[in-house]
């Protein structure tokens, strides 16, 4: 098993410090010399860690002044009621969505099982990009039973909101009935959308949402930029 590069460990440590509030937005990080001494490495290693964090949008350098925290990682709770716009707004940031594609196709075995369909049944597929203060934090793919929601794609085009689109199609409420989280490395496409380096850490979430009668209405897969999001599991 390969070891994590030292520069990446430093970047992850500093990101954790920011996420836990040790450094707030606008705060200056320790100098390269201080970080080199703390971690027992040379300045080149520290510079690479800081460059990685700058690429993630977490810090920015001011010539002659130092490196400053640009933004804290977005707090994102995952519980029974996962509502993207509400979650991002609650974190003090402006939510946004970008539609990458809206299509209808046949369900594969995994999608069919999740939505209690038969393989080959039609599903609507929503591929998109989630934003917080204009910064991409996740790419996602949500699939829905097309026969039950024939007009869903039109509603998604109009609202870019799953909650609003489902409400327009007769589902007034829904809850998360399962969530699975795993650590992954960003693919080329995911890295491009998230403005990450290929192979950067991402958190992969797989979830199923159901209506009040327990019928699945959405099977979603999301890849969060690991250094920009702090996921919190809740009971709500």
CSV table of C-alpha atoms in Angstrom, one decimal:
chain,number,residue,atom,x,y,z
A,1,UNK,CA,0.0,0.0,0.0
A,2,UNK,CA,1.5,3.4,-1.0
A,3,UNK,CA,2.2,6.0,1.6
A,4,UNK,CA,0.7,9.4,1.5
A,5,UNK,CA,3.2,12.0,0.3
A,6,UNK,CA,4.5,14.2,3.0
A,7,UNK,CA,3.3,17.4,1.3
A,8,UNK,CA,-0.2,16.0,1.0
A,9,UNK,CA,-0.2,15.1,4.7
A,10,UNK,CA,0.7,18.7,5.5
A,11,UNK,CA,-2.0,20.0,3.3
A,12,UNK,CA,-4.6,17.7,4.9
A,13,UNK,CA,-3.4,18.7,8.4
A,14,UNK,CA,-3.7,22.4,7.6
A,15,UNK,CA,-7.1,21.8,6.0
A,16,UNK,CA,-8.3,20.0,9.2
A,17,UNK,CA,-7.1,23.0,11.2
A,18,UNK,CA,-9.1,25.3,9.1
A,19,UNK,CA,-12.2,23.0,9.2
A,20,UNK,CA,-12.0,22.9,13.0
A,21,UNK,CA,-11.8,26.6,13.4
A,22,UNK,CA,-8.1,27.0,14.4
A,23,UNK,CA,-7.7,29.3,11.5
A,24,UNK,CA,-10.7,31.4,10.3
A,25,UNK,CA,-11.3,33.1,7.0
A,26,UNK,CA,-8.8,35.9,6.5
A,27,UNK,CA,-6.3,34.5,9.1
A,28,UNK,CA,-2.7,34.2,8.1
A,29,UNK,CA,-1.1,30.7,8.3
A,30,UNK,CA,2.3,30.1,9.9
A,31,UNK,CA,5.2,31.1,7.7
A,32,UNK,CA,7.0,28.6,5.5
A,33,UNK,CA,9.8,28.5,8.0
A,34,UNK,CA,7.5,27.8,10.9
A,35,UNK,CA,5.7,25.1,9.0
A,36,UNK,CA,9.0,23.5,7.9
A,37,UNK,CA,10.2,23.4,11.5
A,38,UNK,CA,6.9,22.0,12.8
A,39,UNK,CA,6.7,19.2,10.3
A,40,UNK,CA,10.4,18.6,10.0
A,41,UNK,CA,10.6,19.1,6.2
A,42,UNK,CA,12.2,21.5,3.8
A,43,UNK,CA,10.5,24.6,2.5
A,44,UNK,CA,10.0,23.1,-1.0
A,45,UNK,CA,7.7,20.5,0.6
A,46,UNK,CA,5.7,23.1,2.5
A,47,UNK,CA,5.4,25.2,-0.7
A,48,UNK,CA,3.9,22.2,-2.5
A,49,UNK,CA,1.3,21.7,0.2
A,50,UNK,CA,0.3,25.3,0.2
A,51,UNK,CA,0.2,25.3,-3.6
A,52,UNK,CA,-2.2,22.4,-3.5
A,53,UNK,CA,-4.4,24.2,-1.0
A,54,UNK,CA,-4.4,27.3,-3.1
A,55,UNK,CA,-5.5,25.2,-6.1
A,56,UNK,CA,-8.4,23.9,-4.0
A,57,UNK,CA,-9.4,27.5,-3.3
A,58,UNK,CA,-8.7,27.2,0.5
A,59,UNK,CA,-5.8,29.7,0.8
A,60,UNK,CA,-4.3,32.5,-1.2
A,61,UNK,CA,-0.9,34.2,-1.0
A,62,UNK,CA,-0.2,37.9,-0.7
A,63,UNK,CA,3.2,39.0,-1.9
A,64,UNK,CA,5.3,40.0,1.1
A,65,UNK,CA,2.5,39.3,3.6
A,66,UNK,CA,2.1,35.5,3.7
A,67,UNK,CA,-0.6,32.9,3.0
A,68,UNK,CA,-4.1,33.5,4.2
A,69,UNK,CA,-7.2,31.4,4.6
A,70,UNK,CA,-9.6,32.0,1.7
A,71,UNK,CA,-12.5,30.0,3.0
A,72,UNK,CA,-13.4,27.4,5.6
A,73,UNK,CA,-14.5,24.0,4.2
A,74,UNK,CA,-18.3,23.9,3.8
A,75,UNK,CA,-20.2,22.1,6.6
A,76,UNK,CA,-22.6,19.6,5.0
A,77,UNK,CA,-24.9,17.5,7.2
A,78,UNK,CA,-26.2,14.2,5.9
A,79,UNK,CA,-29.3,12.8,7.6
A,80,UNK,CA,-32.8,11.8,6.9
A,81,UNK,CA,-33.6,15.1,5.3
A,82,UNK,CA,-30.8,16.0,2.9
A,83,UNK,CA,-31.7,19.3,1.2
A,84,UNK,CA,-28.8,20.8,-0.7
A,85,UNK,CA,-29.9,24.5,-0.8
A,86,UNK,CA,-30.9,24.5,2.9
A,87,UNK,CA,-27.6,22.8,4.0
A,88,UNK,CA,-25.4,25.3,2.1
A,89,UNK,CA,-27.4,28.3,3.2
A,90,UNK,CA,-27.2,27.1,6.8
A,91,UNK,CA,-23.4,27.0,6.5
A,92,UNK,CA,-23.4,30.7,5.6
A,93,UNK,CA,-22.7,30.3,1.9
A,94,UNK,CA,-24.7,30.9,-1.3
A,95,UNK,CA,-25.8,27.6,-2.9
A,96,UNK,CA,-25.8,27.0,-6.6
A,97,UNK,CA,-26.3,24.2,-9.1
A,98,UNK,CA,-25.1,23.7,-12.7
A,99,UNK,CA,-26.8,21.2,-15.0
A,100,UNK,CA,-24.2,19.1,-16.9
A,101,UNK,CA,-26.8,16.9,-18.6
A,102,UNK,CA,-30.4,15.7,-18.4
A,103,UNK,CA,-31.1,12.4,-20.2
A,104,UNK,CA,-33.5,9.4,-20.2
A,105,UNK,CA,-32.1,5.9,-20.6
A,106,UNK,CA,-32.5,2.3,-19.4
A,107,UNK,CA,-31.6,1.5,-15.8
A,108,UNK,CA,-28.7,-0.8,-15.1
A,109,UNK,CA,-29.0,-3.5,-12.4
A,110,UNK,CA,-27.8,-1.3,-9.6
A,111,UNK,CA,-30.1,1.6,-10.4
A,112,UNK,CA,-33.0,-0.7,-10.9
A,113,UNK,CA,-32.5,-2.4,-7.6
A,114,UNK,CA,-32.2,0.9,-5.8
A,115,UNK,CA,-35.4,2.3,-7.3
A,116,UNK,CA,-37.3,-1.0,-7.1
A,117,UNK,CA,-37.5,-1.2,-10.9
A,118,UNK,CA,-36.5,-3.9,-13.5
A,119,UNK,CA,-33.2,-3.6,-15.4
A,120,UNK,CA,-33.9,-1.8,-18.6
A,121,UNK,CA,-36.8,0.2,-17.2
A,122,UNK,CA,-36.6,3.9,-18.2
A,123,UNK,CA,-34.9,6.3,-15.8
A,124,UNK,CA,-34.3,10.1,-15.8
A,125,UNK,CA,-30.6,11.0,-15.2
A,126,UNK,CA,-29.5,14.3,-13.8
A,127,UNK,CA,-25.8,15.0,-13.9
A,128,UNK,CA,-24.8,18.2,-12.2
A,129,UNK,CA,-22.3,20.3,-10.3
A,130,UNK,CA,-22.9,21.7,-6.8
A,131,UNK,CA,-21.5,25.1,-5.9
A,132,UNK,CA,-21.0,27.0,-2.6
A,133,UNK,CA,-20.2,30.7,-3.1
A,134,UNK,CA,-19.6,30.0,-6.7
A,135,UNK,CA,-16.9,27.3,-5.9
A,136,UNK,CA,-17.5,23.8,-7.1
A,137,UNK,CA,-17.7,21.4,-4.1
A,138,UNK,CA,-19.3,18.3,-5.6
A,139,UNK,CA,-20.3,16.5,-8.8
A,140,UNK,CA,-23.4,14.4,-8.7
A,141,UNK,CA,-25.7,12.0,-10.6
A,142,UNK,CA,-29.3,11.5,-9.5
A,143,UNK,CA,-31.6,9.0,-11.2
A,144,UNK,CA,-35.4,8.8,-11.0
A,145,UNK,CA,-38.1,6.4,-12.2
A,146,UNK,CA,-39.2,7.9,-15.5
A,147,UNK,CA,-42.5,6.2,-15.7
A,148,UNK,CA,-43.6,7.6,-12.4
A,149,UNK,CA,-42.3,11.1,-13.2
A,150,UNK,CA,-42.7,11.7,-16.9
A,151,UNK,CA,-42.3,15.5,-16.6
A,152,UNK,CA,-39.4,15.6,-14.2
A,153,UNK,CA,-36.7,16.7,-16.6
A,154,UNK,CA,-38.8,19.7,-17.5
A,155,UNK,CA,-39.2,20.6,-13.9
A,156,UNK,CA,-35.4,20.1,-13.2
A,157,UNK,CA,-34.6,22.4,-16.2
A,158,UNK,CA,-36.8,25.1,-14.7
A,159,UNK,CA,-35.8,24.8,-11.1
A,160,UNK,CA,-32.4,23.0,-10.9
A,161,UNK,CA,-33.8,21.7,-7.6
A,162,UNK,CA,-34.6,18.1,-6.9
A,163,UNK,CA,-36.9,19.0,-4.0
A,164,UNK,CA,-38.9,21.5,-6.1
A,165,UNK,CA,-39.0,19.2,-9.2
A,166,UNK,CA,-40.3,16.3,-7.2
A,167,UNK,CA,-42.9,18.6,-5.5
A,168,UNK,CA,-44.1,19.7,-9.0
A,169,UNK,CA,-44.4,16.0,-9.8
A,170,UNK,CA,-46.6,15.1,-6.8
A,171,UNK,CA,-44.0,14.2,-4.1
A,172,UNK,CA,-44.5,16.8,-1.3
A,173,UNK,CA,-41.9,15.2,1.0
A,174,UNK,CA,-39.1,12.6,0.9
A,175,UNK,CA,-36.5,11.3,3.3
A,176,UNK,CA,-33.1,9.5,3.0
A,177,UNK,CA,-33.5,5.8,3.7
A,178,UNK,CA,-29.8,4.8,3.2
A,179,UNK,CA,-26.4,6.5,2.8
A,180,UNK,CA,-23.0,4.9,2.1
A,181,UNK,CA,-19.8,6.9,2.3
A,182,UNK,CA,-16.4,5.9,0.9
A,183,UNK,CA,-13.1,7.6,0.1
A,184,UNK,CA,-12.0,7.7,-3.5
A,185,UNK,CA,-9.6,9.5,-5.8
A,186,UNK,CA,-10.9,12.0,-8.3
A,187,UNK,CA,-11.1,10.8,-11.9
A,188,UNK,CA,-9.9,13.0,-14.8
A,189,UNK,CA,-13.5,14.2,-15.4
A,190,UNK,CA,-14.3,14.8,-11.8
A,191,UNK,CA,-11.0,16.6,-11.3
A,192,UNK,CA,-11.8,18.9,-14.2
A,193,UNK,CA,-15.3,19.8,-13.0
A,194,UNK,CA,-14.1,20.3,-9.4
A,195,UNK,CA,-10.9,22.1,-10.3
A,196,UNK,CA,-8.8,19.5,-8.6
A,197,UNK,CA,-5.7,17.5,-9.4
A,198,UNK,CA,-6.4,14.1,-10.9
A,199,UNK,CA,-6.3,11.6,-8.0
A,200,UNK,CA,-7.1,14.2,-5.4
A,201,UNK,CA,-9.2,12.9,-2.5
A,202,UNK,CA,-13.0,12.9,-2.9
A,203,UNK,CA,-15.8,11.6,-0.7
A,204,UNK,CA,-18.2,9.4,-2.5
A,205,UNK,CA,-21.8,9.3,-1.2
A,206,UNK,CA,-24.4,6.9,-2.4
A,207,UNK,CA,-28.0,7.5,-1.2
A,208,UNK,CA,-31.6,6.5,-1.7
A,209,UNK,CA,-34.5,8.9,-1.0
A,210,UNK,CA,-38.1,7.6,-0.6
A,211,UNK,CA,-41.5,9.2,-0.4
A,212,UNK,CA,-43.7,9.0,2.8
A,213,UNK,CA,-45.0,5.6,1.6
A,214,UNK,CA,-41.4,4.2,1.4
A,215,UNK,CA,-41.3,4.1,-2.4
A,216,UNK,CA,-37.8,5.1,-3.7
A,217,UNK,CA,-37.9,8.3,-5.7
A,218,UNK,CA,-34.2,9.1,-6.2
A,219,UNK,CA,-31.0,7.2,-6.3
A,220,UNK,CA,-28.1,9.6,-6.0
A,221,UNK,CA,-24.3,9.4,-6.3
A,222,UNK,CA,-22.2,12.4,-5.2
A,223,UNK,CA,-18.5,13.0,-5.3
A,224,UNK,CA,-17.5,15.8,-2.8
A,225,UNK,CA,-14.2,17.6,-3.1
A,226,UNK,CA,-12.5,16.1,0.0
A,227,UNK,CA,-10.7,19.3,1.1
A,228,UNK,CA,-13.6,21.6,0.6
A,229,UNK,CA,-16.4,19.8,2.5
A,230,UNK,CA,-16.8,18.5,6.0
A,231,UNK,CA,-19.6,15.9,6.0
A,232,UNK,CA,-21.6,15.5,9.3
A,233,UNK,CA,-23.9,12.6,9.9
A,234,UNK,CA,-27.1,13.6,11.7
A,235,UNK,CA,-30.3,11.9,12.9
A,236,UNK,CA,-32.5,14.5,11.3
